[in-house]
Tab-separated table of C-alpha atoms and ligand atoms in Angstrom:
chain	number	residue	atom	x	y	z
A	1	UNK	CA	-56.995	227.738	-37.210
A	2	UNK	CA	-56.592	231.364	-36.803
A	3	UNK	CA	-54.576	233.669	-34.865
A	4	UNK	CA	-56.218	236.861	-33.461
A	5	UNK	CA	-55.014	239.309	-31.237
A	6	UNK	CA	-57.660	241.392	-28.843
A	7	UNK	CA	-56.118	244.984	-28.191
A	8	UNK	CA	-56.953	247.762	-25.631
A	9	UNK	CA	-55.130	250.679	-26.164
A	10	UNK	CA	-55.110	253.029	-23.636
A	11	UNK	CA	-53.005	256.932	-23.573
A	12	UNK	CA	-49.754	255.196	-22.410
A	13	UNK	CA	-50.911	251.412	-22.056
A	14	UNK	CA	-51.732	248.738	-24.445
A	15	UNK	CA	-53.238	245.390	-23.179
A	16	UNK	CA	-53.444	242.405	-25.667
A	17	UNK	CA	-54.340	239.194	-25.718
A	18	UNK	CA	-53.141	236.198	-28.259
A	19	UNK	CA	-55.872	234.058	-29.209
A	20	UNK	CA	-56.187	230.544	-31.607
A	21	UNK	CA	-59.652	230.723	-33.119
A	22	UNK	CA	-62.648	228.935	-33.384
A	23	UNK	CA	-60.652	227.198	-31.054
A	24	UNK	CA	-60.894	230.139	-28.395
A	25	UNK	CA	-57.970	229.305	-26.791
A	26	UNK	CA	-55.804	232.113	-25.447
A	27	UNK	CA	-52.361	231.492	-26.094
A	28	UNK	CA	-50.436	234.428	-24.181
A	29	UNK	CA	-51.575	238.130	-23.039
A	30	UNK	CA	-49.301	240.846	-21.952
A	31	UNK	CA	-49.161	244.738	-21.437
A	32	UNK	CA	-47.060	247.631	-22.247
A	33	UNK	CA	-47.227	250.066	-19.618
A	34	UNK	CA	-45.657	253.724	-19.481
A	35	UNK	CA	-45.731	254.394	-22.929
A	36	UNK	CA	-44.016	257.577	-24.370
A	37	UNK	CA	-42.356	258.113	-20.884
A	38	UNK	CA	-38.979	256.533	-19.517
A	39	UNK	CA	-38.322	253.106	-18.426
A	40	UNK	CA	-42.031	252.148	-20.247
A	41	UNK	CA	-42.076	247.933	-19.372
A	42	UNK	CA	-43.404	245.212	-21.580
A	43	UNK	CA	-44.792	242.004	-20.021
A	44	UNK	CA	-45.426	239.431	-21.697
A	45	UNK	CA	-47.578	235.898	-19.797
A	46	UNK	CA	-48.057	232.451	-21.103
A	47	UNK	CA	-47.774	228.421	-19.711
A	48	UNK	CA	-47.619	230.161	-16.467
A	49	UNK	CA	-44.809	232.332	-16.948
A	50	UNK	CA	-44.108	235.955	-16.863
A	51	UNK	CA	-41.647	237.733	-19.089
A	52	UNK	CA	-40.319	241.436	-18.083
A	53	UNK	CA	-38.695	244.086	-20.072
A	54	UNK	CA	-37.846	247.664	-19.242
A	55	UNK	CA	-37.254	250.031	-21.882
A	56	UNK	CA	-37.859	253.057	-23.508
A	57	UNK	CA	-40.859	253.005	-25.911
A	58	UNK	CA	-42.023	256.290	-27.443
A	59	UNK	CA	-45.632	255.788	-29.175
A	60	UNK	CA	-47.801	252.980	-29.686
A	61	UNK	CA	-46.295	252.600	-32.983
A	62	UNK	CA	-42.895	251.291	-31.376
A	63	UNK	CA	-45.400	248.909	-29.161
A	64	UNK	CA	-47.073	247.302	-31.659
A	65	UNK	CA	-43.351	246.618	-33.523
A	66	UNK	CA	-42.065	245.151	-30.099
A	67	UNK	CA	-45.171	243.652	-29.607
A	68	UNK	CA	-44.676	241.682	-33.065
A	69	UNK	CA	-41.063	241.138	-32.084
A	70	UNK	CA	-41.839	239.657	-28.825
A	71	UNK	CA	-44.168	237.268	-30.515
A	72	UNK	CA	-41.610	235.683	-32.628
A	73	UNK	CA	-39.045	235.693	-29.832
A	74	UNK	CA	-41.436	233.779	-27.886
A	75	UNK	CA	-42.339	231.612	-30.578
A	76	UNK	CA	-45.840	232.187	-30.474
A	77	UNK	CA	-46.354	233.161	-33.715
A	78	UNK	CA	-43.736	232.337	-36.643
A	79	UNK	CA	-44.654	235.366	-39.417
A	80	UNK	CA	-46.676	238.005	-38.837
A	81	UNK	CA	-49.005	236.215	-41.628
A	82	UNK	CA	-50.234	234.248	-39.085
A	83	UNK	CA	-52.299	236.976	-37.352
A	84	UNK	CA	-55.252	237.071	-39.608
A	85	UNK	CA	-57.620	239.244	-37.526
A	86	UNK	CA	-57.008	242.217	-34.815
A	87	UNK	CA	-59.805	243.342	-32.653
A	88	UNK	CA	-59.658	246.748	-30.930
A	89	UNK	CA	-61.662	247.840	-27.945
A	90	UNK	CA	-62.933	251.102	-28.537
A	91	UNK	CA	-64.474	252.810	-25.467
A	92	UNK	CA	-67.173	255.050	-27.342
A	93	UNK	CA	-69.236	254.340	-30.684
A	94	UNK	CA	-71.923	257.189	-30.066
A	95	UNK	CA	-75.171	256.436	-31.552
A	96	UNK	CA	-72.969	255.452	-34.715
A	97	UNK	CA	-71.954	252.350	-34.188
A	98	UNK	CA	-74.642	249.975	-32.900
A	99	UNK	CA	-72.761	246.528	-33.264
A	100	UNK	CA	-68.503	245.756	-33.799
A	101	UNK	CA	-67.541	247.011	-36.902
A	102	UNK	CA	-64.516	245.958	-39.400
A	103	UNK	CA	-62.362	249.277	-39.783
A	104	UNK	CA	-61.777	250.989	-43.269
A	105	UNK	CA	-60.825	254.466	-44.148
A	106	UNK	CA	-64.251	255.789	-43.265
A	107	UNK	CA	-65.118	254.086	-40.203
A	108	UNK	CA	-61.537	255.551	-38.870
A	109	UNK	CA	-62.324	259.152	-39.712
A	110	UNK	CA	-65.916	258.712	-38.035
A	111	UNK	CA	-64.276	257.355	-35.401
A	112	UNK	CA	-62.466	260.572	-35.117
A	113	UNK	CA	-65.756	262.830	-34.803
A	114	UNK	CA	-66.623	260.577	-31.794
A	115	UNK	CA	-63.579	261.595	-29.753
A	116	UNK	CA	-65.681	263.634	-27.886
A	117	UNK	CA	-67.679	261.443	-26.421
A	118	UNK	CA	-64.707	259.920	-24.388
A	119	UNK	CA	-61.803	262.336	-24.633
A	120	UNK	CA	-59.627	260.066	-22.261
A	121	UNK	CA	-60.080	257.072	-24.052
A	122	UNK	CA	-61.206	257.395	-27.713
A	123	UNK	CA	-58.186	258.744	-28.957
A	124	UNK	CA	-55.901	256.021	-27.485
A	125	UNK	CA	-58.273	253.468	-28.893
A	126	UNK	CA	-57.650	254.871	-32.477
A	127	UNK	CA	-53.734	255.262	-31.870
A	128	UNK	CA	-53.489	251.689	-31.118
A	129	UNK	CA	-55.525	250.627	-34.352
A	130	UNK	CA	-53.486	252.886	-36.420
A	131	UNK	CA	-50.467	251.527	-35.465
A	132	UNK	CA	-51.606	247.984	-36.453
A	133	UNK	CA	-53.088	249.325	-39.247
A	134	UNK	CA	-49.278	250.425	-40.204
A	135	UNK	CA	-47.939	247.332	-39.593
A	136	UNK	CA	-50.574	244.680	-40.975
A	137	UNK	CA	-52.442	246.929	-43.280
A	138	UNK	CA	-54.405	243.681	-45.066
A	139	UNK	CA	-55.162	242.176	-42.009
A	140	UNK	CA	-58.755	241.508	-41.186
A	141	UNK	CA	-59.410	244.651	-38.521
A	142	UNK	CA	-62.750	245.195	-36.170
A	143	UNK	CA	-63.737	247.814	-33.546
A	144	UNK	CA	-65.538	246.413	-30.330
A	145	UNK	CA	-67.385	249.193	-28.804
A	146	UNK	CA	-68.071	249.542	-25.156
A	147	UNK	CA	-71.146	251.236	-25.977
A	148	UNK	CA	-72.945	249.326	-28.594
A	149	UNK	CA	-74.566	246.412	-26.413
A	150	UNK	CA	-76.530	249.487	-24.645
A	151	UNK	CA	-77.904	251.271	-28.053
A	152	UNK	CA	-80.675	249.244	-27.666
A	153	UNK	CA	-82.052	250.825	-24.397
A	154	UNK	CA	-85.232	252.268	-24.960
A	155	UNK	CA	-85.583	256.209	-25.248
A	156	UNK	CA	-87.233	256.466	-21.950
A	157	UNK	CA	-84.069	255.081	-20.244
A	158	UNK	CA	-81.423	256.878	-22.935
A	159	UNK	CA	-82.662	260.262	-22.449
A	160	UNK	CA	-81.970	262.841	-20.033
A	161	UNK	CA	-84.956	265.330	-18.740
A	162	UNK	CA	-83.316	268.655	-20.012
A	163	UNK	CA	-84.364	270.592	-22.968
A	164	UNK	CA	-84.738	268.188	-26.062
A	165	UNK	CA	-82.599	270.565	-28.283
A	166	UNK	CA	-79.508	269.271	-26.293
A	167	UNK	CA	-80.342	265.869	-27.318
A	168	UNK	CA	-80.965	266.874	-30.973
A	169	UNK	CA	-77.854	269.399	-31.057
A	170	UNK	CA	-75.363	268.074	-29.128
A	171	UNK	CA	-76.481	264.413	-28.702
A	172	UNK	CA	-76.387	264.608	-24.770
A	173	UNK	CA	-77.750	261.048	-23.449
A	174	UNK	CA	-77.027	257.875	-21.942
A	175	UNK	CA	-74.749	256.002	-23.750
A	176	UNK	CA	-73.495	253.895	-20.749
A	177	UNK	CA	-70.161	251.705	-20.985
A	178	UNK	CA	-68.762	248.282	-19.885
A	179	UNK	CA	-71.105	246.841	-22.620
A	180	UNK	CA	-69.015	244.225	-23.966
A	181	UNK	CA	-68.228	242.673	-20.136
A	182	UNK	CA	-71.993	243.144	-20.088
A	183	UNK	CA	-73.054	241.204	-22.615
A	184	UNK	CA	-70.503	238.618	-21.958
A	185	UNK	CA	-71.208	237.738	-18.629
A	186	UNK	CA	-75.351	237.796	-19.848
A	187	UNK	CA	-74.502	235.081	-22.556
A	188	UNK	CA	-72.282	232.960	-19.734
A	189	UNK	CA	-74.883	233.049	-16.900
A	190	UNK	CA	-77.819	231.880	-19.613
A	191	UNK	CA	-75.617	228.923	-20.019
A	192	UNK	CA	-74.851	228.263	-16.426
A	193	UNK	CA	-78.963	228.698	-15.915
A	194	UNK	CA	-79.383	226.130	-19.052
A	195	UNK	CA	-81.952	228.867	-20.308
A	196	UNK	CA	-82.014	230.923	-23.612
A	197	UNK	CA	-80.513	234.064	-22.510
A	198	UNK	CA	-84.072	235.466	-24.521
A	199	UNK	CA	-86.117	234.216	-21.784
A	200	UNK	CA	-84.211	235.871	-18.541
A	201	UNK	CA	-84.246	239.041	-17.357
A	202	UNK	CA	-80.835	239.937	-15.332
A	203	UNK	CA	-79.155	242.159	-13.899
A	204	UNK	CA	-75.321	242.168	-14.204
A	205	UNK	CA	-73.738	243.688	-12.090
A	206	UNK	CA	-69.518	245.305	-13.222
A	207	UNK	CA	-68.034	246.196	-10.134
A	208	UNK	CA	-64.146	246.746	-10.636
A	209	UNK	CA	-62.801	249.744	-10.252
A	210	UNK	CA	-65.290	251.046	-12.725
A	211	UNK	CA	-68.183	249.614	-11.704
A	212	UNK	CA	-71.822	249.711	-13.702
A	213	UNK	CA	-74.792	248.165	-13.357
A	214	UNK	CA	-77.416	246.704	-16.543
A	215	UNK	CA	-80.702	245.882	-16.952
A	216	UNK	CA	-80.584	243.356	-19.483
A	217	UNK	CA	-84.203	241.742	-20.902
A	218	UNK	CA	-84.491	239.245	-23.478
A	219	UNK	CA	-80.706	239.536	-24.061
A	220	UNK	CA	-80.651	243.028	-24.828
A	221	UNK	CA	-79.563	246.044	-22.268
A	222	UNK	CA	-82.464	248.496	-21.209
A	223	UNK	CA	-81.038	250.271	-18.932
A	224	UNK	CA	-77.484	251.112	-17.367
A	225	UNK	CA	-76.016	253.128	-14.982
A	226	UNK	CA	-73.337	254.887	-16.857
A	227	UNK	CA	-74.098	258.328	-18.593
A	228	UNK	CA	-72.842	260.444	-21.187
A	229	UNK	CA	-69.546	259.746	-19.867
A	230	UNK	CA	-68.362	256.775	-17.626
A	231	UNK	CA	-68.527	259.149	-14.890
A	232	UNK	CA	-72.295	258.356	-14.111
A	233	UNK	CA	-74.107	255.772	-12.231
A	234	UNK	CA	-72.800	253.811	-8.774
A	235	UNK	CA	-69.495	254.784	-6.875
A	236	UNK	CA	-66.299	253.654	-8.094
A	237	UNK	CA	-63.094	253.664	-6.755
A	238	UNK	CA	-62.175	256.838	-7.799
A	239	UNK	CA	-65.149	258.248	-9.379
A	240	UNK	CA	-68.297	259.780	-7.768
A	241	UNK	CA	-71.282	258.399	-9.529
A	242	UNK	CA	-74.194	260.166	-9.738
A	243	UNK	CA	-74.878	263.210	-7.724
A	244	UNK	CA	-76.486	266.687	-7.983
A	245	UNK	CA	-75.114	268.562	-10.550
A	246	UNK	CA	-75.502	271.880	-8.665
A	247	UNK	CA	-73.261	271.054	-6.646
A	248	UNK	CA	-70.717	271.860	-9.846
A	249	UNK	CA	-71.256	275.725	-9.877
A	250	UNK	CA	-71.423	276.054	-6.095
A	251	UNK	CA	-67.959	274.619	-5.903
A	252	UNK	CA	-66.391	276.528	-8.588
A	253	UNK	CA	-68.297	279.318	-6.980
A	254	UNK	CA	-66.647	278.871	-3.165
A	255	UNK	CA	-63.759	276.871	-3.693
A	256	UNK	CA	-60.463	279.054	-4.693
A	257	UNK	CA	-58.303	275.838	-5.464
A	258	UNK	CA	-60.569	275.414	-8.630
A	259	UNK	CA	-60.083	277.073	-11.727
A	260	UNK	CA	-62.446	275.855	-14.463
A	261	UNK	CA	-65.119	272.986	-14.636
A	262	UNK	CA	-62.637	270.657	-16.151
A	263	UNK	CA	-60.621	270.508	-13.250
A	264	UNK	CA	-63.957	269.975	-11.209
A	265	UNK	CA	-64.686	266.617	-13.518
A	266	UNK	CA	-61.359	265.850	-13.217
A	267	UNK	CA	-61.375	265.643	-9.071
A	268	UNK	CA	-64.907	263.812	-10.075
A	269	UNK	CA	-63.825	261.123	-12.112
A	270	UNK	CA	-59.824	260.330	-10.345
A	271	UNK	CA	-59.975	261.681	-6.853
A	272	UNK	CA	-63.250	260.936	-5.431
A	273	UNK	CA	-65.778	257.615	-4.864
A	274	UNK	CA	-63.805	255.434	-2.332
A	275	UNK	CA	-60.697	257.157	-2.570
A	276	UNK	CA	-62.351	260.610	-1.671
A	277	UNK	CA	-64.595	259.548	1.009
A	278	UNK	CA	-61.950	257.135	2.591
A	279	UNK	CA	-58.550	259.372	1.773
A	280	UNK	CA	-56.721	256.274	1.476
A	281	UNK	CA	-57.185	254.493	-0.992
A	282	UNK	CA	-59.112	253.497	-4.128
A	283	UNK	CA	-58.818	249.594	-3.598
A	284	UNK	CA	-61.449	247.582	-2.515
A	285	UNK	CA	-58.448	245.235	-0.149
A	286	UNK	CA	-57.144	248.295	1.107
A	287	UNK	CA	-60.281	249.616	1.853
A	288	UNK	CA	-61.220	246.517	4.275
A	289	UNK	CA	-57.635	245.978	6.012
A	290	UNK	CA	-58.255	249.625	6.997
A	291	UNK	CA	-61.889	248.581	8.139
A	292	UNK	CA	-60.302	246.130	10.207
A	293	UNK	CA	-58.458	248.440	11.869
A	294	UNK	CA	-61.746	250.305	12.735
A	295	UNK	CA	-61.053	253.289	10.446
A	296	UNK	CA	-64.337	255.192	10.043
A	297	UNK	CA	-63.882	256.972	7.052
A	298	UNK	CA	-62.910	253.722	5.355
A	299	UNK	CA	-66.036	252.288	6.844
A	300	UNK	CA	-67.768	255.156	5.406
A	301	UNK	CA	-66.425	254.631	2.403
A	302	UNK	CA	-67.558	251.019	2.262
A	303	UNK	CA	-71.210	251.881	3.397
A	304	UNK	CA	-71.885	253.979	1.005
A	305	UNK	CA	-70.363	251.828	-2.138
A	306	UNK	CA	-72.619	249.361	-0.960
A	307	UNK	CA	-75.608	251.918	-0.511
A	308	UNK	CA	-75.147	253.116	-4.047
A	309	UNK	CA	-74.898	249.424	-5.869
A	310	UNK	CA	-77.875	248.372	-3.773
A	311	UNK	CA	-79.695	251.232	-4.605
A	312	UNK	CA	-79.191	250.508	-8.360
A	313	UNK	CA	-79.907	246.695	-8.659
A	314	UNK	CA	-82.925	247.620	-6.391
A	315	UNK	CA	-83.979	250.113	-9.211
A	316	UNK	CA	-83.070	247.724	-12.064
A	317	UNK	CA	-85.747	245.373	-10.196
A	318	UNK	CA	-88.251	247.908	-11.299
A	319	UNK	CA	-87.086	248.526	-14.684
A	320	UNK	CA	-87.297	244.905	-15.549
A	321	UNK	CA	-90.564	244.481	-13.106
A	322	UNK	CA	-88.747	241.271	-11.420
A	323	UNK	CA	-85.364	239.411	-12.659
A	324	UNK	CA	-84.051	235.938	-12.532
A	325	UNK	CA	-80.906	236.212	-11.741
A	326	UNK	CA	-78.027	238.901	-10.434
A	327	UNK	CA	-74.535	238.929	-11.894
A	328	UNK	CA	-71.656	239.440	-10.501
A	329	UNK	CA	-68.741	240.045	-12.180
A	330	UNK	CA	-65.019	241.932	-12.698
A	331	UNK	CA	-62.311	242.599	-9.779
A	332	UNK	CA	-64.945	243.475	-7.037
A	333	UNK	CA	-67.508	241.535	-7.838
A	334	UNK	CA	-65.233	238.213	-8.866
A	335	UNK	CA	-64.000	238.108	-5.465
A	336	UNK	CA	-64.845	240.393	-2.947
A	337	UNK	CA	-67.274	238.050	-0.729
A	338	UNK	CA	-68.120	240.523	2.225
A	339	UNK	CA	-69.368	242.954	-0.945
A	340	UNK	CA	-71.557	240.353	-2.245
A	341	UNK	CA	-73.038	239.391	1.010
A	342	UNK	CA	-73.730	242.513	2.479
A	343	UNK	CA	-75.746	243.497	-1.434
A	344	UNK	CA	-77.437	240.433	-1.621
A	345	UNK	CA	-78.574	240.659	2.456
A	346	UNK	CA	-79.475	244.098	2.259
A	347	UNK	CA	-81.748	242.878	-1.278
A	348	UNK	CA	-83.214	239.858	0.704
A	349	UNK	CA	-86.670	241.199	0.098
A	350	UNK	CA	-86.337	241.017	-3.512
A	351	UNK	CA	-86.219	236.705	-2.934
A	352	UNK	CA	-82.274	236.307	-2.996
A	353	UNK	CA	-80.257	234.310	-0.337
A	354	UNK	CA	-76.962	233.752	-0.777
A	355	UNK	CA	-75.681	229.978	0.124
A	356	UNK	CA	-72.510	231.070	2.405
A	357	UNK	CA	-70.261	228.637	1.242
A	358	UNK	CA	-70.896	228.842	-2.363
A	359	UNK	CA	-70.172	232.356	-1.706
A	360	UNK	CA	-66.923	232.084	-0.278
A	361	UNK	CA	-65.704	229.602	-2.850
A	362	UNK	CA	-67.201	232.166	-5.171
A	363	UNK	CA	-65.377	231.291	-8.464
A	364	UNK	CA	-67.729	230.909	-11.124
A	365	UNK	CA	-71.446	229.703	-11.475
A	366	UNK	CA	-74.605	229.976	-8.799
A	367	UNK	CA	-73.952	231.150	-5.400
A	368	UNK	CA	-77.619	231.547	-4.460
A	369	UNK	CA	-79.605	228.954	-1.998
A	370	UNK	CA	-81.184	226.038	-3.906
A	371	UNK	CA	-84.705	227.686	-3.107
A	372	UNK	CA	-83.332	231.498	-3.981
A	373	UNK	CA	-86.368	233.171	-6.306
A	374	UNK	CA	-83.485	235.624	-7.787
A	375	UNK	CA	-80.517	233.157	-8.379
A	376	UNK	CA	-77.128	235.086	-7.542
A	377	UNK	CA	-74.083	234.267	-10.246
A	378	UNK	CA	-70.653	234.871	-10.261
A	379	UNK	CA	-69.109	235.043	-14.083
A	380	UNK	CA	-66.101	236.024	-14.266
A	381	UNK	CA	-65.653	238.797	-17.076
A	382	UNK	CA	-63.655	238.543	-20.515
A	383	UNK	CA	-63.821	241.595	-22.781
A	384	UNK	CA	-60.559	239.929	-24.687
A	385	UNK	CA	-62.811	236.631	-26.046
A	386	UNK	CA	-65.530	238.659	-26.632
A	387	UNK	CA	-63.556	241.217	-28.654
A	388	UNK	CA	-62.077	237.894	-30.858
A	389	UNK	CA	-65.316	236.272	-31.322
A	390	UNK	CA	-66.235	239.447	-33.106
A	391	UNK	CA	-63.393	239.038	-35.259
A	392	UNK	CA	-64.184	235.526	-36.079
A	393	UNK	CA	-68.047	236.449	-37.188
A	394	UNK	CA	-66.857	239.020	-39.675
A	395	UNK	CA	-64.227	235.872	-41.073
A	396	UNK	CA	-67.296	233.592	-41.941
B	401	ADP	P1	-60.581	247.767	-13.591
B	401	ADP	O1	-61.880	248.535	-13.627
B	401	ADP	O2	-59.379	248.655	-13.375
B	401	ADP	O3	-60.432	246.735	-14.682
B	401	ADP	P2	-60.773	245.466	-11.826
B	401	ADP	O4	-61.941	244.819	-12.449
B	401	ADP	O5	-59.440	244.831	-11.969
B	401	ADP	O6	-60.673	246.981	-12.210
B	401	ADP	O7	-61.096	245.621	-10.254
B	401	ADP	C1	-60.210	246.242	-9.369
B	401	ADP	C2	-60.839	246.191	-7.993
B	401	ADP	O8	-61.050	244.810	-7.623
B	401	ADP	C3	-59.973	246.814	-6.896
B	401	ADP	O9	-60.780	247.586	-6.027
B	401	ADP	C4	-59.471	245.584	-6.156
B	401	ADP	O10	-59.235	245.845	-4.795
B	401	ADP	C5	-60.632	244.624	-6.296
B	401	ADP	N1	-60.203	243.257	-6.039
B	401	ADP	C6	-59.390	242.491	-6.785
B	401	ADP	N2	-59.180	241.295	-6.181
B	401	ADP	C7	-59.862	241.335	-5.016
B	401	ADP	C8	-60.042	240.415	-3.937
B	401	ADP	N3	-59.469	239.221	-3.944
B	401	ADP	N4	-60.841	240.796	-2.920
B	401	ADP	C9	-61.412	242.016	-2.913
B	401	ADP	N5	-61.281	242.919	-3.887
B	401	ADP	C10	-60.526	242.585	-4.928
């Protein structure tokens, strides 16, 4: 029986979850928020209860001590000894790291390099595993990357059709993200379809606030709709997705309020998708209450989320020449039923048909009519497992 914690550090946030292993059993998750600013807050959840603290933290160092602290308080561990393995989420692994890696001296410096690649997340990831690494140098220590389930997309897909030098030189291509609730999900919905996950091809389908969308054959990703950057793909709830990049220089060009290209992105990735187009919010609940109402932009808003996701699984079709099943999973797709209706409706020719009721108990498993070609899951997501089972293969 092992203890292993699943981390995901963020630039003032660190999620983690307490796990027993093989056993798989999560035994209390929590969050510190606001870290490095005042009145940061610890929460700490387990047996149904939820534990609040406001205080001043200043760096993930100081987390990672209360986080230890709150532990023993809680008496869910008794030593620190007892957490024998730590797995960190890190967002971007490049072309580097193709599978979860255990973390030494090296793999933490090329980590480093890779900042690039995810400048808003990358270097949170490595401040969190440096401040366990502090703490619990011996402990056993592995990097889940949100990229490596899609480094085995085919160079057709991974590409991008500019001049091949900016592949060579500065590694521009699809790296895509969300890989680990990805593959998750994949593995979960070959067990609900009592199939080797080998033999389907499916298309899973993250729709949270982030939301991406992966063609995944023979239990490997071929395609997905994130870029070079999470920015890419469907519309999110505060992102844009894809769109025409000339659109970039004509803005800087004509509109005075910008300054430089980053401040372009950043509109792009925090102040646009739903949140743009409906200028009220970047939740999906708000979104609909407002619908109710009869707001058009938020109807807008709504149309074209659903445009853009159905225009993607409708391409992944293609890619995969047919599918067996569509995913859904994360905060949108776990529970939003009028989202999964209208997508599946508006696919109908593809041989889906969702079974109403199914659909509004939603939960977990098939959703699809009995005689659906394309069976339509819902699987709920968890990165946190997934992230601890990759600790547990590098025990064995
Ligand atoms: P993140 O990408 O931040 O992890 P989540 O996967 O938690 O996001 O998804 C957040 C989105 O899920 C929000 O748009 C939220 O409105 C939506 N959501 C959560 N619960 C529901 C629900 N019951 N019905 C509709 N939408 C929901």
């Amino acid at each position: 029986m092992y203890k292993t914690l699943a981390i995901n550090a963020g630039s003032s946030s660190l999620k983690w979850q307490l796990f027993e292993m093989p056993e798989e059993k999560m035994l209390a998750k929590g969050l510190f928020e606001r870290i490095g600013l005042p009145d940061s807050k610890s929460t700490v959840k387990f047996d149904g209860d939820s534990h609040e603290r406001t205080l001043d933290i200043v760096d993930h160092r100081q987390a990672v001590l209360l986080l230890m602290d709150e532990l023993i308080h809680f008496r869910l561990i008794h030593d620190f000894r007892e957490i024998t393995g730590i797995g960190h989420r890190v967002v971007a692994g490049g072309e580097y790291f193709k599978s979860s890696t255990v973390i030494s001296p090296e793999v933490l410096e090329k980590l480093q390099t890779l900042s690039y690649l995810a400048p808003l997340h990358n270097p949170a990831n490595i401040l969190g595993i440096e401040a366990f690494q502090r703490l619990l140098p011996d402990t056993l220590t592995v990097a889940v990357f949100d990229t490596a389930f899609h480094t085995t997309m085919p160079e057709e897909a991974f590409r991008y059709p500019i001049p091949t030098r900016y592949y060579e030189e500065f590694e521009v291509r699809k790296y895509g993200a969300h890989g680990t609730s990805h593959k998750y999900v994949a593995h979960e919905a070959a067990r609900v379809l009592g199939k080797p996950l080998e033999e389907l091809k499916l298309i899973t389908a993250h729709v949270g606030n982030g939301a991406s969308i992966t063609a995944i054959e023979n239990g490997k990703s071929v395609d997905t709709s994130m870029g070079f950057t999470p920015l890419a793909g469907v519309m999110m709830g505060t992102r844009a997705g894809d769109m025409d990049a000339s659109v970039l220089p004509y803005l800087l060009e004509h509109d005075d309020s910008l300054e430089n290209a980053q401040q372009l992105i950043d509109i792009l990735n925090n102040q646009s998708g739903i949140l743009g187009v409906s200028e009220l919010s970047s939740d999906m609940r708000d979104l609909e209450a407002a619908m109710e109402r009869g707001d058009k932009k938020a109807i807008l808003a709504y149309r074209m989320f659903v445009n853009r996701l159905k225009k993607y699984i409708a391409e992944y079709f293609g890619v995969l020449n047919g599918a067996d099943a569509l995913v859904f999973t994360a905060g949108i797709g776990e529970n939003d039923t009028l989202v999964r209706q209208d997508i599946v409706k508006e696919l109908s020719w593809f041989g889906m048909a969702l079974d109403p009721e199914l659909n509004i108990q939603g939960a977990n498993g098939i959703i699809s009519k009995l005689d659906s070609k394309v069976k339509v899951l819902v699987i709920p997501t968890n990165e946190e497992l997934m992230i601890a089972r990759d600790v547990e293969f590098f025990r064995k």
